[in-house]
Short mmCIF file of N, CA and C in Angstrom, two decimals:
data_model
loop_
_atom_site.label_atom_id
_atom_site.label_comp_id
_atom_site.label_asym_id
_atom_site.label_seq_id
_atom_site.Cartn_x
_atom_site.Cartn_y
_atom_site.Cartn_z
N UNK A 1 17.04 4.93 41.33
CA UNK A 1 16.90 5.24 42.73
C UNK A 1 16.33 6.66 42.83
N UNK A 2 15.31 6.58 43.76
CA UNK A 2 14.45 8.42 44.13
C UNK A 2 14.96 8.74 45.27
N UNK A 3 15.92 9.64 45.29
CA UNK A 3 16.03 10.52 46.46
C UNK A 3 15.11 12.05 46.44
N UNK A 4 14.95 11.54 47.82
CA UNK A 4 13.74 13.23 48.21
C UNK A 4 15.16 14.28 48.88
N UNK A 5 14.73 15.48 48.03
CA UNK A 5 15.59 16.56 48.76
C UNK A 5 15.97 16.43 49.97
N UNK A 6 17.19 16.68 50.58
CA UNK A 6 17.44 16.71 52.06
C UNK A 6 17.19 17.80 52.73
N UNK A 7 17.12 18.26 53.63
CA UNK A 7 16.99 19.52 54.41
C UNK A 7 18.18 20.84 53.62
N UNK A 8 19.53 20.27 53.49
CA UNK A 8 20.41 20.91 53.15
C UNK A 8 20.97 20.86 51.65
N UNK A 9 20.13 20.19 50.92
CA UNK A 9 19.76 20.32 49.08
C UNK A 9 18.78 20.93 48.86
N UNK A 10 17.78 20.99 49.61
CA UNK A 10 16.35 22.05 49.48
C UNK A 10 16.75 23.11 49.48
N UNK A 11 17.56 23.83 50.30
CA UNK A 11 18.22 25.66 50.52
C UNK A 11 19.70 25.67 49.37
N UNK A 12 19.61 24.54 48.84
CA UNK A 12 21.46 24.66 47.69
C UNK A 12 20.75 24.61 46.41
N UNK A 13 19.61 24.54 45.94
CA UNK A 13 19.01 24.60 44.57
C UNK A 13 18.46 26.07 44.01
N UNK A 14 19.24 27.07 43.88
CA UNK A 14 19.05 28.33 43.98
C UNK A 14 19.22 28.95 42.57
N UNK A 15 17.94 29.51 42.09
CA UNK A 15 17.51 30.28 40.64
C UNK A 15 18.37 31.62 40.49
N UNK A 16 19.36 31.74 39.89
CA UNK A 16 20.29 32.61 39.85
C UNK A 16 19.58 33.40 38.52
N UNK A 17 19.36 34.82 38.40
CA UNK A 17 18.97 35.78 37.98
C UNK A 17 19.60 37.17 37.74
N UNK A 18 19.58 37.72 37.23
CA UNK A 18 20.24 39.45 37.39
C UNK A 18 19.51 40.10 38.40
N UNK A 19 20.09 40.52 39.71
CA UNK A 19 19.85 40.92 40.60
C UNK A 19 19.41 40.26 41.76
N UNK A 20 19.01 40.77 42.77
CA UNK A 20 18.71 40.09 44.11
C UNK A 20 17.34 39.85 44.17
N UNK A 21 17.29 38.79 43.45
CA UNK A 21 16.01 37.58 43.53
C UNK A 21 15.53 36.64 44.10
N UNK A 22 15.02 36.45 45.35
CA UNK A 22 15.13 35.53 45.81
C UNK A 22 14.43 34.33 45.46
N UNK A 23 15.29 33.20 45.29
CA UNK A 23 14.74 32.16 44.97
C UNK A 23 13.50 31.74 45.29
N UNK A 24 13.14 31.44 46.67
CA UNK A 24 12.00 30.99 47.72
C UNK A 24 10.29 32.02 47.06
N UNK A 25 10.86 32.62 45.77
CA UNK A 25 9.50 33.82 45.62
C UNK A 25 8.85 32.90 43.99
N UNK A 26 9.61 32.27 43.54
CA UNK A 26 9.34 31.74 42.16
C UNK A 26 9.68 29.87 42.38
N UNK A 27 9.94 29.30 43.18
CA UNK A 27 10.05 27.58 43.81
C UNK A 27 9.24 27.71 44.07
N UNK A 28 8.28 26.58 43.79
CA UNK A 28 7.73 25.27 45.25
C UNK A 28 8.20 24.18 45.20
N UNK A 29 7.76 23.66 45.97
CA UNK A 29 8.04 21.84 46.33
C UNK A 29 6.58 21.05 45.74
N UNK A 30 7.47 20.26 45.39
CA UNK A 30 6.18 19.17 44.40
C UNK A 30 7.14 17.93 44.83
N UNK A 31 6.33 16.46 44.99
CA UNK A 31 6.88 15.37 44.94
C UNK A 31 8.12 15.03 43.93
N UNK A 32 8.22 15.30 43.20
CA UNK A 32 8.92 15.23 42.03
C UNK A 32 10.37 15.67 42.49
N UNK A 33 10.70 17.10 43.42
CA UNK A 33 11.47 18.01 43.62
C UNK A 33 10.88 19.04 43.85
N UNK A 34 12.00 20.48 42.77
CA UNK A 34 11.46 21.65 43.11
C UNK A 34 10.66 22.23 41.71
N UNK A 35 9.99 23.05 41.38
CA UNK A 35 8.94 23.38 40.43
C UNK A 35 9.47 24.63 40.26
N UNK A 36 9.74 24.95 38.81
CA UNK A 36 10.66 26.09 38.97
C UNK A 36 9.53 26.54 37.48
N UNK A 37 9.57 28.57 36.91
CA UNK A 37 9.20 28.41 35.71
C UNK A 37 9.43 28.71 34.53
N UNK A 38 9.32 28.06 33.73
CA UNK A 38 9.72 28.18 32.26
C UNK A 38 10.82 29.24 31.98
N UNK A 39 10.51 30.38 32.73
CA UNK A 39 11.35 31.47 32.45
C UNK A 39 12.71 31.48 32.88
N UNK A 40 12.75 30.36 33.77
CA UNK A 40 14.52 30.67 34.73
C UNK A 40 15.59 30.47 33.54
N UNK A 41 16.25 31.47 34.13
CA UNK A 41 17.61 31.61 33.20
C UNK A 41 18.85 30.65 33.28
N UNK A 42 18.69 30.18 34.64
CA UNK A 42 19.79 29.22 34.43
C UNK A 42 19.67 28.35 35.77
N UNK A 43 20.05 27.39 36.26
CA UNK A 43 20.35 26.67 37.38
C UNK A 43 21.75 26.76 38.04
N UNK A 44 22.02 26.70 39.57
CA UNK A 44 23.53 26.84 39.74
C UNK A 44 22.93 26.01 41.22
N UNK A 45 23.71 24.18 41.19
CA UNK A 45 23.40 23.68 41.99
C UNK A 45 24.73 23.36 43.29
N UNK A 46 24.76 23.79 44.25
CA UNK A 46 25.41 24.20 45.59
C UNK A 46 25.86 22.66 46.11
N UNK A 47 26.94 21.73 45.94
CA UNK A 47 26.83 20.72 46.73
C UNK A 47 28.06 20.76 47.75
N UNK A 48 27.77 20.61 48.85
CA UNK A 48 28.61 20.12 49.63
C UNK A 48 29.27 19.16 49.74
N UNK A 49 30.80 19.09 49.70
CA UNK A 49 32.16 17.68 49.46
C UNK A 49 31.86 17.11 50.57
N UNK A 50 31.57 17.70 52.12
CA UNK A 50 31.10 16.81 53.69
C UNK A 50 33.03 16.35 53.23
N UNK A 51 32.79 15.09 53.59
CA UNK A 51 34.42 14.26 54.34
C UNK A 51 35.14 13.59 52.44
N UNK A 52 34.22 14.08 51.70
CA UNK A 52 34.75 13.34 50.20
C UNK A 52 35.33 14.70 49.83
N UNK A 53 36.01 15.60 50.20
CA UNK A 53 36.73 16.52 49.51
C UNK A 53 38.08 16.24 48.94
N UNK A 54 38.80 16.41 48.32
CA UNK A 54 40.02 15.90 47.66
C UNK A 54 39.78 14.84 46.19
N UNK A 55 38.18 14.47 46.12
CA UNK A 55 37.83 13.93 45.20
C UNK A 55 37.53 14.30 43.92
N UNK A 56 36.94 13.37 42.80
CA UNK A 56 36.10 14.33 41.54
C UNK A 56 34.76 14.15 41.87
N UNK A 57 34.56 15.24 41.25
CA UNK A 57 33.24 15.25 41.22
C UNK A 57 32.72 15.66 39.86
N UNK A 58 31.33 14.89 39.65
CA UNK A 58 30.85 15.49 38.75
C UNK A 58 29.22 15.15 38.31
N UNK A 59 29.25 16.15 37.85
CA UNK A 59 27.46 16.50 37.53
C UNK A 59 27.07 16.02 36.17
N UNK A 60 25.90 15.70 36.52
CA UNK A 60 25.27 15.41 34.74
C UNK A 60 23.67 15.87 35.03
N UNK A 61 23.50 16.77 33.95
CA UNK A 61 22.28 16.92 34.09
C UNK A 61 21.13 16.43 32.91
N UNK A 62 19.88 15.80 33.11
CA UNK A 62 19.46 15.11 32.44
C UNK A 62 18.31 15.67 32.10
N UNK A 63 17.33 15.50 31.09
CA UNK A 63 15.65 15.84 30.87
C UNK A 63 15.47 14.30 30.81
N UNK A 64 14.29 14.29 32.15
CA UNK A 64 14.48 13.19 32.49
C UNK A 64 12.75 12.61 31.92
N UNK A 65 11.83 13.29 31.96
CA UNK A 65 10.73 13.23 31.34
C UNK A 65 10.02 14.66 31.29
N UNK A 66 10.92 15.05 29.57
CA UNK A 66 10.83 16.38 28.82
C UNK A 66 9.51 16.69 27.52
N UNK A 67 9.20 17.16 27.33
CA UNK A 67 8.19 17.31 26.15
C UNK A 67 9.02 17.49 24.89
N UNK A 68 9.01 16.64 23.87
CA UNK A 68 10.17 16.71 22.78
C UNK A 68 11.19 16.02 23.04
N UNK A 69 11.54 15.77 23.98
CA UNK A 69 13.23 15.55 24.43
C UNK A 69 13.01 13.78 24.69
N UNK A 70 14.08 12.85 24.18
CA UNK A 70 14.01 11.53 24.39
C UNK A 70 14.21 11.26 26.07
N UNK A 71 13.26 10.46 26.91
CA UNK A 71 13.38 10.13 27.96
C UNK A 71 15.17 9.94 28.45
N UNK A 72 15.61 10.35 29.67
CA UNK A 72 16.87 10.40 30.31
C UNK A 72 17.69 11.04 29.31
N UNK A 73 17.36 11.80 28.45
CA UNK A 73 18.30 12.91 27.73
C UNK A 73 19.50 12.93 28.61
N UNK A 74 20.71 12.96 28.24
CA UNK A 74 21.57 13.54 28.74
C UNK A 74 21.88 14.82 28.17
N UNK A 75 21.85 16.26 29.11
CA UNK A 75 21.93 17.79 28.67
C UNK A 75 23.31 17.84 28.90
N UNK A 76 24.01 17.82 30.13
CA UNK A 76 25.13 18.84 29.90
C UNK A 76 26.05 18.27 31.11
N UNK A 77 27.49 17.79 31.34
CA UNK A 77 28.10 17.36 32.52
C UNK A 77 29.11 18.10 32.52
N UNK A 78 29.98 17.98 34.16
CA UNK A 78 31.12 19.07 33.96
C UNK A 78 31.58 18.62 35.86
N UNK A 79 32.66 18.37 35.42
CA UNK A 79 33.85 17.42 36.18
C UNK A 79 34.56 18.72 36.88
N UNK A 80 34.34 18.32 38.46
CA UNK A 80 35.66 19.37 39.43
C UNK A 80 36.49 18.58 40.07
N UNK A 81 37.87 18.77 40.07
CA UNK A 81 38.69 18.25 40.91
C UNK A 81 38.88 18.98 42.18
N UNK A 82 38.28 18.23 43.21
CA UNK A 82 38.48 19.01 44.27
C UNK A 82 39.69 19.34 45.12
N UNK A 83 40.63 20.51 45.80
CA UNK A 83 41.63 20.21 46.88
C UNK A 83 40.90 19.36 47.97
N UNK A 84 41.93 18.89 48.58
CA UNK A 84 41.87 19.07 50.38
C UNK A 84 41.08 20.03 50.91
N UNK A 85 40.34 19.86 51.54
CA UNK A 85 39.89 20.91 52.21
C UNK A 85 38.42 21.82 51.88
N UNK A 86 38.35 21.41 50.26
CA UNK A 86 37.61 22.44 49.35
C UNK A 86 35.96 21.77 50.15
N UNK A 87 34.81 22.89 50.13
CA UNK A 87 33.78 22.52 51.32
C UNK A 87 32.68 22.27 50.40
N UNK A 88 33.01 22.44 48.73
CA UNK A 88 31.59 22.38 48.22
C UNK A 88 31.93 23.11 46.53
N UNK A 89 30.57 22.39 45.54
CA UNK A 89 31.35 22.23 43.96
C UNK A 89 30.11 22.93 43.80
N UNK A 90 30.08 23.08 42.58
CA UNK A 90 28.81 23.98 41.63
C UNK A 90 28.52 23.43 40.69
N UNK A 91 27.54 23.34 40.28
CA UNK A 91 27.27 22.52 38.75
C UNK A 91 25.89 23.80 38.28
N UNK A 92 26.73 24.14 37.29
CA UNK A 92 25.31 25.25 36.55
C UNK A 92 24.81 24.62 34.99
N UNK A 93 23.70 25.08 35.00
CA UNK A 93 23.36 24.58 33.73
C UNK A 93 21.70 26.11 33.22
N UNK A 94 22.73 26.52 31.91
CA UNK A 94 21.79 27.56 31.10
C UNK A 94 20.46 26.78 30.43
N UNK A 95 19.69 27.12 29.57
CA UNK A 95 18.83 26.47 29.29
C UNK A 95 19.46 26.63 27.63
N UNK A 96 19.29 25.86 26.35
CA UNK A 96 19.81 26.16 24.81
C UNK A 96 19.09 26.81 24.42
N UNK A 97 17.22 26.66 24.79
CA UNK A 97 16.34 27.73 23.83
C UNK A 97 15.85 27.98 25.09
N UNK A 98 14.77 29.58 24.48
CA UNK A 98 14.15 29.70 25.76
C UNK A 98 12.62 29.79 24.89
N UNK A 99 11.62 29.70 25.84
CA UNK A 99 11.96 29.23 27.29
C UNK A 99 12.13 27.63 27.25
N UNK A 100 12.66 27.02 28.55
CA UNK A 100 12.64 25.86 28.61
C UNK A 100 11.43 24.93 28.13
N UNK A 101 12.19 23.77 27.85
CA UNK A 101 11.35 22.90 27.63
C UNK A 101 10.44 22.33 28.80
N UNK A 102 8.87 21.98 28.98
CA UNK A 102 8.52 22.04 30.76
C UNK A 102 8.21 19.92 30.37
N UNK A 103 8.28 20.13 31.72
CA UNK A 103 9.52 18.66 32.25
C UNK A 103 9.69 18.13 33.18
N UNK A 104 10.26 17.18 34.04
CA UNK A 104 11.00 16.63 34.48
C UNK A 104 12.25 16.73 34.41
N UNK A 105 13.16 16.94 35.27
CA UNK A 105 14.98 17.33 34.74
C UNK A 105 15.19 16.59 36.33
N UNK A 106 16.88 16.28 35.97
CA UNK A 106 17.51 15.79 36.93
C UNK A 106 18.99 16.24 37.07
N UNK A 107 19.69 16.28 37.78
CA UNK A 107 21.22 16.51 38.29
C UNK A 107 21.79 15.08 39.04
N UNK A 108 22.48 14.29 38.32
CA UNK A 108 23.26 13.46 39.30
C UNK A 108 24.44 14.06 39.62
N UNK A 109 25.03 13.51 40.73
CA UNK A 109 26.17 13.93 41.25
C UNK A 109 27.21 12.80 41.60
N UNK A 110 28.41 12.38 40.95
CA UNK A 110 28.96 11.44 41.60
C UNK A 110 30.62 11.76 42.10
N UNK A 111 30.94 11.31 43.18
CA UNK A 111 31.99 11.60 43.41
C UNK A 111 33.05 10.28 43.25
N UNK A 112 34.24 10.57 42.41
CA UNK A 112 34.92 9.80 41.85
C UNK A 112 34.36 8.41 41.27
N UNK A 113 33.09 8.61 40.63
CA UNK A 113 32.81 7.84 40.06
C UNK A 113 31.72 7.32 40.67
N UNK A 114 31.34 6.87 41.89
CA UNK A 114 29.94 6.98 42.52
C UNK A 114 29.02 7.91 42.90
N UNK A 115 27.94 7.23 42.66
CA UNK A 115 26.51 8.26 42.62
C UNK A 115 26.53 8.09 44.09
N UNK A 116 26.82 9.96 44.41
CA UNK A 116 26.04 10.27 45.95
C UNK A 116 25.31 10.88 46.06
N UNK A 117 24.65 11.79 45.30
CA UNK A 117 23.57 12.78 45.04
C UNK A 117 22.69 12.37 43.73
N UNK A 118 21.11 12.70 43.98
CA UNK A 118 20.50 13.31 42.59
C UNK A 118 19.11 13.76 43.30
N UNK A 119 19.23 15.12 42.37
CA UNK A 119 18.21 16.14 42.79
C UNK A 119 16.98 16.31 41.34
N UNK A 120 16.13 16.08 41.99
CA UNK A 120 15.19 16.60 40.22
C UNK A 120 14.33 17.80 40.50
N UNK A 121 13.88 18.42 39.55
CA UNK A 121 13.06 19.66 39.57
C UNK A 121 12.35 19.52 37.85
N UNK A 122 10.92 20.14 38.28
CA UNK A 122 10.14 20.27 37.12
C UNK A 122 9.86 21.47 36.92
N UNK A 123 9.85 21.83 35.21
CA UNK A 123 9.84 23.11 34.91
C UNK A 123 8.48 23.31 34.20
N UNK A 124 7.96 24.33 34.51
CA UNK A 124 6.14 24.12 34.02
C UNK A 124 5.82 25.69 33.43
#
């Protein structure tokens, strides 16, 4: 299944750096997702729980069509238990070598076990 960024996953996909960098200066938008480059240091993806808070959640992030890397690679997952109340989870992911491998990558997101999110971005 292809989901296109939503209005409010487009502004939560944010290139975290040493210092006050703004993301919006090194992104674009490409069909694919967001186009990020080779150089980013790490990913830290922003999701909002909406009315599924109290649930798990969890991320998997994939190289989904990587140079070197076997198609739907699975890279790296990591499970939050959410409270009551809690408004939103994080899923970060460093890169192992640098610079990245350039690609296709993906983030699913499922909460307690169903897929409600997936965001992709290519790294060039």
């Amino acid at each position: 299944m292809h989901l296109l960024p939503r209005a409010g996953a487009i502004a939560a996909l944010a290139l975290l750096a040493p210092g006050p960098l703004p993301a919006q200066t090194t992104r674009t938008y490409t069909p694919d997702g967001f186009e990020f480059p080779l150089s980013t240091p790490r990913f830290t993806y922003h999701f909002a729980t909406g009315s599924r808070s109290g649930s798990r959640f969890e991320g998997t992030w994939f190289a989904e069509t990587v140079e070197g890397v076997p198609s739907d690679q699975r890279i790296d997952s990591a499970a939050v238990d959410t409270k009551p109340g809690q408004e939103s989870v994080l899923f970060t992911l460093a890169p192992t070598r640098t610079p990245w491998p350039p690609g296709l990558y993906r983030l699913e997101i499922r909460a307690d076990g169903r897929l409600v999110h997936q965001e992709r971005f290519v790294l060039r």
